Coordinates of C-alpha atoms and ligand atoms in Angstrom, one line a residue:
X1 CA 1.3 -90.6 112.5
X2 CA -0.9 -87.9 112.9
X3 CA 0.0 -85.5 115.2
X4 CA -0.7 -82.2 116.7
X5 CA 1.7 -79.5 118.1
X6 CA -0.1 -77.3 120.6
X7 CA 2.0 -74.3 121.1
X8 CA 4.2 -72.4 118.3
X9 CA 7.1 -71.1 120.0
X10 CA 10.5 -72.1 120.2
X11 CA 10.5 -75.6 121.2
X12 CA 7.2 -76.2 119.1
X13 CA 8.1 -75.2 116.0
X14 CA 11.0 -76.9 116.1
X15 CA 9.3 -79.8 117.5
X16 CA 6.6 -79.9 114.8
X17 CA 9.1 -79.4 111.8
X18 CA 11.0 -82.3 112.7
X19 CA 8.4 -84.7 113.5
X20 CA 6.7 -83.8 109.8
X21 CA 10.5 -84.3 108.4
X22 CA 10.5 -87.8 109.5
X23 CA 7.4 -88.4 107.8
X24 CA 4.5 -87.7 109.7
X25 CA 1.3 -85.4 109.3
X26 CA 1.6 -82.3 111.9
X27 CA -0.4 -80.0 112.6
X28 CA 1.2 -76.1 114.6
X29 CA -1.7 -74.7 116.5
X30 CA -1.1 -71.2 118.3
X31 CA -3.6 -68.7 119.9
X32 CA -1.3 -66.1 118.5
X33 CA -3.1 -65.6 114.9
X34 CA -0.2 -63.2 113.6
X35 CA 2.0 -66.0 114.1
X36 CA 0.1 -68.5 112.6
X37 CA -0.4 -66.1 109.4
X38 CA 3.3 -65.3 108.8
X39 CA 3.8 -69.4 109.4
X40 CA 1.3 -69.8 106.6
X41 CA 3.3 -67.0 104.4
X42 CA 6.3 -69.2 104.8
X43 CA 8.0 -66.4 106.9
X44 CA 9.7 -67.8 110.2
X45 CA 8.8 -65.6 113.3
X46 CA 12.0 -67.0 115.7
X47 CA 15.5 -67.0 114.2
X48 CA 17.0 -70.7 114.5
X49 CA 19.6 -72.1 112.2
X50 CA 18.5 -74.2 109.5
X51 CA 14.7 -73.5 110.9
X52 CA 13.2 -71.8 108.0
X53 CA 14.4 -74.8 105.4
X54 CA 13.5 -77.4 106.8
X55 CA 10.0 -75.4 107.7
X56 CA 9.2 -74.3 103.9
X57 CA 10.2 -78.1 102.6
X58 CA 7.6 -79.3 105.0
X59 CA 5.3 -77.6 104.3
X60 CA 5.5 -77.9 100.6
X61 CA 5.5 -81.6 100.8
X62 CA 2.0 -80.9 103.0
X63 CA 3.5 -82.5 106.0
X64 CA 3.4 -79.4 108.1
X65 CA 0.8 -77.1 108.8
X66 CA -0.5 -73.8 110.7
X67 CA -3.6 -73.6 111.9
X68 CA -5.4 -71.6 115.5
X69 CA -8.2 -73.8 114.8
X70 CA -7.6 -76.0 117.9
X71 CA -10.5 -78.7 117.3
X72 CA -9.6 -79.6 113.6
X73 CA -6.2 -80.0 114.3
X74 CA -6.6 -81.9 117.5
X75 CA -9.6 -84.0 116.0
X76 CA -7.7 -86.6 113.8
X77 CA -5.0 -86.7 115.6
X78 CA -2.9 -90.1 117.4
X79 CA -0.6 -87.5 119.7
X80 CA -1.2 -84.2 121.0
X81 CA 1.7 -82.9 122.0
X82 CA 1.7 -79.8 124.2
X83 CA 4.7 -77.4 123.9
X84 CA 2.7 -74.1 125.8
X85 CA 4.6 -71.7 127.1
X86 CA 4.9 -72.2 131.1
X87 CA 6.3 -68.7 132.4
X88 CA 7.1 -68.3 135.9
X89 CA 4.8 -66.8 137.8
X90 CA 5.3 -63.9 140.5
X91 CA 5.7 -66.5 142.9
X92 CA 8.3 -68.3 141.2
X93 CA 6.0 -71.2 140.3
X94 CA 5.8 -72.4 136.4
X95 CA 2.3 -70.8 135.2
X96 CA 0.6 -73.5 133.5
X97 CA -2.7 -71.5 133.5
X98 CA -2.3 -71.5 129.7
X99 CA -1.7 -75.3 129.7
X100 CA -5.3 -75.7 131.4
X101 CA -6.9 -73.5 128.8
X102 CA -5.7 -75.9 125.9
X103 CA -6.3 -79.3 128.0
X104 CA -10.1 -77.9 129.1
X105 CA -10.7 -76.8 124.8
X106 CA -9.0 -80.4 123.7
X107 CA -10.5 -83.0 126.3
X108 CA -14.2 -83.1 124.7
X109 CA -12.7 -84.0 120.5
X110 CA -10.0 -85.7 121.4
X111 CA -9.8 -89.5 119.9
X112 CA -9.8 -92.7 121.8
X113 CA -7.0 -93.8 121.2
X114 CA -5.5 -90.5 121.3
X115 CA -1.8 -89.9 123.5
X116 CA -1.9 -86.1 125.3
X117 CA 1.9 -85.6 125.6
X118 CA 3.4 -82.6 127.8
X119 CA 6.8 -81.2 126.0
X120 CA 6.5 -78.5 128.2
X121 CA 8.4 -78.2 130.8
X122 CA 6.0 -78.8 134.0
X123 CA 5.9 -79.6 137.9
X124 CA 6.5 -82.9 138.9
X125 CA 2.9 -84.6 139.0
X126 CA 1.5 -82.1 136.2
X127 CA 1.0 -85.8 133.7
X128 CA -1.2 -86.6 136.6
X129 CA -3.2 -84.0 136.9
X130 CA -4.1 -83.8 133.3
X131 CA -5.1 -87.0 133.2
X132 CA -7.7 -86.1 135.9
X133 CA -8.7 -83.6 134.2
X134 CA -9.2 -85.5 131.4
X135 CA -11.4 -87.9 132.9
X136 CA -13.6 -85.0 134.7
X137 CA -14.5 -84.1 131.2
X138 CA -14.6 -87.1 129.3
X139 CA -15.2 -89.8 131.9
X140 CA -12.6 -92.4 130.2
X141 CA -9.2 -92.9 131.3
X142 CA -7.0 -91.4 128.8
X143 CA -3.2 -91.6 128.0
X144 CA -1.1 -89.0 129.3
X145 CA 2.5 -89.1 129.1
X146 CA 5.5 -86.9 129.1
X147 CA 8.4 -85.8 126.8
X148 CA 10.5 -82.9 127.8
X149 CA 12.3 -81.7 124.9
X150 CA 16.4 -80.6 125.9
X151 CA 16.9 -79.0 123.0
X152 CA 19.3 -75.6 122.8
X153 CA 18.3 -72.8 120.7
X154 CA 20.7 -72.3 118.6
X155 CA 21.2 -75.3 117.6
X156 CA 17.4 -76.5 117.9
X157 CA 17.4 -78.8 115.1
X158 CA 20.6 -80.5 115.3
X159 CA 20.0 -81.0 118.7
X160 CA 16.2 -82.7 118.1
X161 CA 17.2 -84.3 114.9
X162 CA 20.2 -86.0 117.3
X163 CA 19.5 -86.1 120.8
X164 CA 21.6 -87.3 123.4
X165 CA 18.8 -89.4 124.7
X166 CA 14.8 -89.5 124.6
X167 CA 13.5 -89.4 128.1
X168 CA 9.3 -90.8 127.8
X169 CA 7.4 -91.0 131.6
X170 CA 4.3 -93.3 130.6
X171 CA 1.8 -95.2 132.6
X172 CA 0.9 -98.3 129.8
X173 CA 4.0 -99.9 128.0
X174 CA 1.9 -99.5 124.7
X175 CA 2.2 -95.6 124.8
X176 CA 6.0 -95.7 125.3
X177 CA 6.5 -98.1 122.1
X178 CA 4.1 -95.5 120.4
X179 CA 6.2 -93.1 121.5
X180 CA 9.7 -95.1 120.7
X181 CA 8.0 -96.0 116.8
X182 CA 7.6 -92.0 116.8
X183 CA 11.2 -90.8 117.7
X184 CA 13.1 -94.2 116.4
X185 CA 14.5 -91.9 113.2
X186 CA 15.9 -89.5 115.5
X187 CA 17.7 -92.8 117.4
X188 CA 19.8 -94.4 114.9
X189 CA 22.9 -93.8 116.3
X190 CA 21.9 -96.0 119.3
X191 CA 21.2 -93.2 121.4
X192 CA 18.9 -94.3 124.6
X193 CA 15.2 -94.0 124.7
X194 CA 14.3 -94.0 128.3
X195 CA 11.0 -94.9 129.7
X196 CA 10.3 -94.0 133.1
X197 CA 7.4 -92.7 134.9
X198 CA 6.2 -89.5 133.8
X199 CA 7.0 -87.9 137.7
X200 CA 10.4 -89.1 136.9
X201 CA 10.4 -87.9 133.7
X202 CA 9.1 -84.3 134.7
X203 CA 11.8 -84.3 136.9
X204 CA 14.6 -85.2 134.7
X205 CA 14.2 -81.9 132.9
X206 CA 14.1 -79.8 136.4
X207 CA 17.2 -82.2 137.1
X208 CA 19.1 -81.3 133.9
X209 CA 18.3 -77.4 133.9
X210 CA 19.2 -77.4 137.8
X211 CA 22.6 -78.9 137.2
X212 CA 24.1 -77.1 134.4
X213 CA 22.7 -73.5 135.6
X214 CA 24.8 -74.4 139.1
X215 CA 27.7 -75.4 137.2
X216 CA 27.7 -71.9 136.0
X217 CA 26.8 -70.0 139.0
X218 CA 30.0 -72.0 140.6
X219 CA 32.3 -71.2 137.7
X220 CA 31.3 -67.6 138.3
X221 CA 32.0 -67.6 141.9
X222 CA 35.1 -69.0 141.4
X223 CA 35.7 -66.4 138.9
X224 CA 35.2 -63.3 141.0
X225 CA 37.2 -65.4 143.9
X226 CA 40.3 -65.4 141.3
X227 CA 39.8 -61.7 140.3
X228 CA 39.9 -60.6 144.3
X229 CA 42.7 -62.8 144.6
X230 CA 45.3 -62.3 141.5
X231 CA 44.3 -65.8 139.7
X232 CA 43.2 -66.2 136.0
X233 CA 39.7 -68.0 135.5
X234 CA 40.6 -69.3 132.3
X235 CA 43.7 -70.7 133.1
X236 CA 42.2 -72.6 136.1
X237 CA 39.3 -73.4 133.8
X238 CA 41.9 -75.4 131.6
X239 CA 43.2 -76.7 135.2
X240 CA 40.3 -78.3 136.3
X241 CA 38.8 -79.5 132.9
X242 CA 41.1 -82.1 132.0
X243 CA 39.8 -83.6 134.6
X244 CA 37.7 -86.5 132.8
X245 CA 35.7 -86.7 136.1
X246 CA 34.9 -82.4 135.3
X247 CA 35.0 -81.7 131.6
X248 CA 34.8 -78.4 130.2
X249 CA 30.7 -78.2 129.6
X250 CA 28.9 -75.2 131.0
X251 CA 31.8 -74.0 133.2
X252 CA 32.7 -71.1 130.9
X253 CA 32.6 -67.7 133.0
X254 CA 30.3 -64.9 132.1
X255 CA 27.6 -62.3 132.9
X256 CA 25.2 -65.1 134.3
X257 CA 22.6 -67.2 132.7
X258 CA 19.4 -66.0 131.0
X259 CA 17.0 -67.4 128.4
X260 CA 13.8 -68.6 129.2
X261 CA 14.5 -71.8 131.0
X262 CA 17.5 -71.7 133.5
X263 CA 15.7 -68.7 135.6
X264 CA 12.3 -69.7 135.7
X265 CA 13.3 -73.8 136.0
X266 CA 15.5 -73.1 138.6
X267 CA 13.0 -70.7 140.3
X268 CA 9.6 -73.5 139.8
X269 CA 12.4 -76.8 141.2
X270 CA 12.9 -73.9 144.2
X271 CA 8.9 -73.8 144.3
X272 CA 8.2 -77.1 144.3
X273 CA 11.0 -78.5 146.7
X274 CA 9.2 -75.5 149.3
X275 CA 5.8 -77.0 148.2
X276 CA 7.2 -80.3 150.0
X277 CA 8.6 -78.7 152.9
X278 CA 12.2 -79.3 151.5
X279 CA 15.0 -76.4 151.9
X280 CA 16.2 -76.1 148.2
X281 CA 19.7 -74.5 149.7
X282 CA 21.8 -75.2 146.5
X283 CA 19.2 -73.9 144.0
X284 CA 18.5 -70.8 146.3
X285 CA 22.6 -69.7 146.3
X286 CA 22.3 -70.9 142.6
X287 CA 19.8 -68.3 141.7
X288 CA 21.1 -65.4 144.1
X289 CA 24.5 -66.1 142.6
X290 CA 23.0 -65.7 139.0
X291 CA 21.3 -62.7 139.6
X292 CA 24.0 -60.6 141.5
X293 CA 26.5 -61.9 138.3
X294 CA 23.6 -60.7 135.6
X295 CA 24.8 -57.1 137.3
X296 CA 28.6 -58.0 137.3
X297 CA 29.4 -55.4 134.3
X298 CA 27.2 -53.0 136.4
X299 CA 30.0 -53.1 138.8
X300 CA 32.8 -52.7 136.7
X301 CA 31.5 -50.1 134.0
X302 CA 29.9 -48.1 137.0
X303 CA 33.2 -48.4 139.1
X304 CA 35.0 -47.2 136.0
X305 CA 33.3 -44.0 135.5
X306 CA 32.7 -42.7 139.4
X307 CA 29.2 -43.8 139.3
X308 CA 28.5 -41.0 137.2
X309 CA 27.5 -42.4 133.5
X310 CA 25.7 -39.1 132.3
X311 CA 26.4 -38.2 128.8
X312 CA 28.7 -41.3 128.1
X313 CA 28.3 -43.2 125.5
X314 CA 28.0 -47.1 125.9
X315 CA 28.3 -49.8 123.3
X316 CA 26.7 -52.8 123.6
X317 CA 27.3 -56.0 121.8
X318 CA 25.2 -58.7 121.7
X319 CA 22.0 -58.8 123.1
X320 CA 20.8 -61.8 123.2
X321 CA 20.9 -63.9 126.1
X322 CA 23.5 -66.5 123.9
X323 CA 24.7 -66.4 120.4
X324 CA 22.9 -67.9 117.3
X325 CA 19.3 -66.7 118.9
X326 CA 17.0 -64.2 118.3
X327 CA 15.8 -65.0 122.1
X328 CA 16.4 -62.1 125.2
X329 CA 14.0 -63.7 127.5
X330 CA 16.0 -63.2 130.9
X331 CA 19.2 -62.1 128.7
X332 CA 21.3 -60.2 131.2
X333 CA 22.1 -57.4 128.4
X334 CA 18.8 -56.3 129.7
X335 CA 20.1 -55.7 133.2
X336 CA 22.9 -53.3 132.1
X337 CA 20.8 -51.4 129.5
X338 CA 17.6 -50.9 132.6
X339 CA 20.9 -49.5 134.5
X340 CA 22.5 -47.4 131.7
X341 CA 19.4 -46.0 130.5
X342 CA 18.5 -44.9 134.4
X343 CA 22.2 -43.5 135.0
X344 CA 21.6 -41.5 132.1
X345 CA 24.1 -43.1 129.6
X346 CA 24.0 -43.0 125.7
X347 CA 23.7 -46.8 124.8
X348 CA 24.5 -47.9 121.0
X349 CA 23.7 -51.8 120.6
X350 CA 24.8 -54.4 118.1
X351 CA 23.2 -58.3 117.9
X352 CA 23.0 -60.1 115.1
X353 CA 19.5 -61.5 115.9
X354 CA 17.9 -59.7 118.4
X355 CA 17.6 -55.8 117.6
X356 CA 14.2 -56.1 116.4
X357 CA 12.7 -58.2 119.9
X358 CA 14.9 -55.5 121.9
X359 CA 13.6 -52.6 119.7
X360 CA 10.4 -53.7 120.6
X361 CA 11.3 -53.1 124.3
X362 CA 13.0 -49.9 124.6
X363 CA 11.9 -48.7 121.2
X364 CA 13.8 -45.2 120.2
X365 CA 15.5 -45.0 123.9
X366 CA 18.8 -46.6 122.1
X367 CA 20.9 -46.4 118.9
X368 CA 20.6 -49.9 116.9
X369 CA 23.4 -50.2 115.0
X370 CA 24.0 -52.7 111.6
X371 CA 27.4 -53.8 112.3
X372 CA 29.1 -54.0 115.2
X373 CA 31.6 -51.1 114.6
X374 CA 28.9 -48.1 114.3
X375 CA 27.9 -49.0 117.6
X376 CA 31.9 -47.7 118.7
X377 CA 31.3 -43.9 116.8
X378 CA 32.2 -42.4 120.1
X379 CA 31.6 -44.8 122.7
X380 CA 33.5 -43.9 126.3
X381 CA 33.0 -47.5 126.8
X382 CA 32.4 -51.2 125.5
X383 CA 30.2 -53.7 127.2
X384 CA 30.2 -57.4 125.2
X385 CA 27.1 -59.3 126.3
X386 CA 26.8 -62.3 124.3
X387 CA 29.7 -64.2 122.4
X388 CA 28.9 -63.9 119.0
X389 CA 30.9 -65.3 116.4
X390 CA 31.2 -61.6 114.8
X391 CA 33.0 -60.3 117.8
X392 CA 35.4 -62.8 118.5
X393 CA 37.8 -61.6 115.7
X394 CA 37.5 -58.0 115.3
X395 CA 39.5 -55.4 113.4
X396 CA 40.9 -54.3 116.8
X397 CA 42.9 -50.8 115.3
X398 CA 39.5 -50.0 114.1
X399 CA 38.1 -50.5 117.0
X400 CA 40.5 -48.2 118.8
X401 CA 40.0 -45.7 116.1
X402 CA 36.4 -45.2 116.6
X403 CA 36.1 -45.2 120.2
X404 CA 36.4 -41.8 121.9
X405 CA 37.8 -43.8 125.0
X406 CA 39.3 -47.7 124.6
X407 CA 37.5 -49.2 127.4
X408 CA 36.3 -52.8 126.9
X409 CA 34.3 -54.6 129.6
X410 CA 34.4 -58.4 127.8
X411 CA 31.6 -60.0 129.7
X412 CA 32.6 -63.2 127.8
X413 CA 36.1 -63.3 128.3
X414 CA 36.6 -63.5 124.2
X415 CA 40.1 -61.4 124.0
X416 CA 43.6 -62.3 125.4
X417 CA 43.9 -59.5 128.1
X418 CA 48.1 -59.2 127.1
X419 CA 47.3 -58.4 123.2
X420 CA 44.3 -56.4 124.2
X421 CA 47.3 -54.5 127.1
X422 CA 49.6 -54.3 124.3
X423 CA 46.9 -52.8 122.0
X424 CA 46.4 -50.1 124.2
X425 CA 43.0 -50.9 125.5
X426 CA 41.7 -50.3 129.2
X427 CA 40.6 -54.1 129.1
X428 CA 38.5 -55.8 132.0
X429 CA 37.4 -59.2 131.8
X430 CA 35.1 -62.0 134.1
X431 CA 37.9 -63.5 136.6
X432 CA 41.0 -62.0 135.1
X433 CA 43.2 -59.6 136.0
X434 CA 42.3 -56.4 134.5
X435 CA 44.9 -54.6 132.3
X436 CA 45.4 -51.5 131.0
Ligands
NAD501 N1 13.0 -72.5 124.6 C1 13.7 -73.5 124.9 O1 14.9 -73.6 124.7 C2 13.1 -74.7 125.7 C3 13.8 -75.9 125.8 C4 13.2 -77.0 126.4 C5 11.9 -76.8 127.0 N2 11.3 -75.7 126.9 C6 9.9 -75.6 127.4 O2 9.0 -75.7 126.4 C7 7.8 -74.9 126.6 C8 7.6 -73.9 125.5 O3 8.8 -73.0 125.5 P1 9.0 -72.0 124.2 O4 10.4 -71.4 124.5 O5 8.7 -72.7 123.0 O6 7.9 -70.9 124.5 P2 7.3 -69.8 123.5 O7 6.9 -68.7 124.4 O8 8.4 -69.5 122.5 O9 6.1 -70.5 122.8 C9 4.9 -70.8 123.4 C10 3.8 -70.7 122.4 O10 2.6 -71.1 123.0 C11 1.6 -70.3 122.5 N3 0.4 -70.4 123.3 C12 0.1 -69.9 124.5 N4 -1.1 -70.2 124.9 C13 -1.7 -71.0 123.9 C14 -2.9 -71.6 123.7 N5 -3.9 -71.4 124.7 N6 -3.2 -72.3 122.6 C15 -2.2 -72.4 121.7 N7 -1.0 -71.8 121.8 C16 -0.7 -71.1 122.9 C17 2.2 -68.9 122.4 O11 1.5 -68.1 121.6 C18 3.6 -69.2 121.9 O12 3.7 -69.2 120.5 C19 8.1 -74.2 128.0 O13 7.5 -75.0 129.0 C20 9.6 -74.3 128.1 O14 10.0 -74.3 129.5 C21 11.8 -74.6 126.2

């Protein structure tokens, strides 16, 4: 097939690479020409695991290409898939005023036969309205459908290459076997393709992101519940997990959710459900929960030092808003830095990944540090944001050594609080007692 992948980004990229490794002709457009050049340099401009391989084998085998020349790559093409960023807006609605841009510039060379497919993530009736739109301009009836994509970044590839299911909303039963011909090497371990309407299907991704960003705003309320009331989060986590009607997924307790789905999704659902005159009380308490938890470490550290932060120096590791991404969209390691930097602390930050999008942020403001142990020369304190696989097993005498003062505020719960007691670390944790 020939296809084209509007949209460069995270979930484009990925979705491109993957649909030129199972043998078809793809085409990356972006608006972003930088991007677009460094694609074409076979550099990678997002870090995700196994990404830039897969990228560079594609491309030499001419299966995969980078272009911001909309029209030729939208031309020949069977499938247009968009995958266009949709920010939230300041009203809490997704923006899709970049979405309209591409489907305005693609209606008038689009083929007859051509399938306009949303991968972005888009209000319930969005399929609908493009089609429309469609017809305004071209005055046929042409196929719209949707395909929202439930990747994780992080594990992006795996997760596309072997999905839990396909979920395809479709008007015309000859779109959704086009569709099912297109994804059946991704299905070979009998995983479902489901074909529904594309309102349903919009609103299976709303659905999905809605669910597992409550289940951790609840595990985090019962979390600060335990650490007002003597209990251990983790313990009660292993209570209630067994439980094959619970499981263990998404209820691990932490410094709230970020990224660039969870908040805005969470924020368009509340949007939309308003739209229809509908009280969206759960995903309102999920969202005020999240945000008052993104300042959680604000509370302790500040509570720690009197309020009074001035000339302290901070660590801070891990920046992203979750391990093996370069991502910080939303990451709640934002949050504390705005703080510390306004309460006048000295921050020194560690991530893997994500220096370079943070330094681009805050620029000289904070101390970047290569490995995670410069970041303790002198720190009065330890903040750990994102749970890395590098700080899950540190030196801990080390860590001791370098610090002027061995506080550790573990925003990911990643230490046993009686060896970090017994190492003689001030040691506070997300719903456990703290100890030293
Ligand atoms: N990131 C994820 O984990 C994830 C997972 C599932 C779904 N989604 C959804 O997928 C969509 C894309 O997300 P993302 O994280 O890849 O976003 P992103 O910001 O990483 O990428 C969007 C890309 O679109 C490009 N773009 C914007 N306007 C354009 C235009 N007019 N023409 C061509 N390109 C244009 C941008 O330059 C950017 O490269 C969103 O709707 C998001 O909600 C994201």
């Amino acid at each position: 097939m020939k296809i084209a992948v509007i949209g460069t980004g995270y979930v484009g990229l990925v979705t491109g690479t993957c649909f030129a490794d199972s043998g078809n002709d793809v085409t990356c457009v972006d608006i972003d020409q930088a991007k677009i050049e460094r694609l074409n340099r076979g550099e990678i401009p997002i870090y995700e695991p196994g990404l830039e391989e897969m990228v560079r084998e594609n491309q030499a085998a001419e299966r995969l290409h980078f272009t911001t020349d909309l029209v030729a790559a939208v031309a020949p093409a069977s499938m247009i898939y968009l995958a266009i960023g949709t920010p939230q807006s300041d009203d809490g609605a997704a923006n899709l005023s970049a979405l309209w841009v591409v489907v305005d510039s693609i209606a008038p060379h689009l083929r007859q036969d051509a399938v306009v497919v949303t991968k972005s993530t888009v209000p319930v009736g969005t399929c609908s309205k493009i089609f429309a739109r469609l017809k305004e301009h071209t005055g046929r009836d042409c196929d719209v459908a949707s395909n929202p994509e439930f990747l994780k970044e992080g594990s992006a590839i795996e997760d596309f290459m072997r999905p839990d299911r396909v979920v395809v909303g479709v008007r015309r039963e000859e779109v959704g076997d086009a569709l099912h011909e297109l994804y059946k090497p991704f299905l070979r371990t009998e995983k479902p393709f489901l074909i529904m309407s594309p309102e349903s299907a919009e609103m299976t991704k709303y659905v999905a992101n809605a669910l597992l960003s409550t289940k951790i705003s609840f595990i985090n309320e019962m979390a600060n519940l335990c650490e007002r009331m003597g209990g251990d989060i983790n313990d009660v986590r292993r209570g209630i997990g067994h439980d094959s009607r619970i499981g263990f997924a998404f209820l691990f307790p932490g410094v709230g959710y970020g990224g660039s789905c969870f908040p805005k999704d969470v924020r368009a659902l509340v949007k939309m459900a308003e739209e229809y005159d509908v009280e969206p009380r759960i995903m309102l308490a999920v969202d005020e929960v999240n945000e008052k938890q993104k300042r959680v470490m604000i509370e302790k550290i500040g509570a720690q030092f009197s309020r009074n932060l001035r000339g302290k120096t901070v660590a801070v590791w891990g920046l992203a808003f979750k391990p093996r991404t370069d991502d910080i969209r939303e990451a709640p390691a934002l949050v504390l830095i705005d703080w510390l930097l306004t309460a006048g602390a000295k921050i020194q930050v560690h991530d893997p990944e994500a220096m370079e999008n943070v330094r681009a942020l805050y620029g000289e403001k904070i101390t970047y540090c290569a490995k995670p142990m410069e970041a303790l020369n002198g720190a009065d304190a330890l903040a750990i944001m994102t749970e890395w696989g590098d700080y899950q097993r540190p030196e801990f005498k080390e860590m001791f050594q370098r610090m002027r003062s061995p506080v550790i505020f573990d925003g990911r719960n990643l230490y046993e609080p009686w060896t970090m007691e017994r190492l003689g670390f001030k040691y506070h944790s997300i719903g456990r007692p703290a100890v030293g």
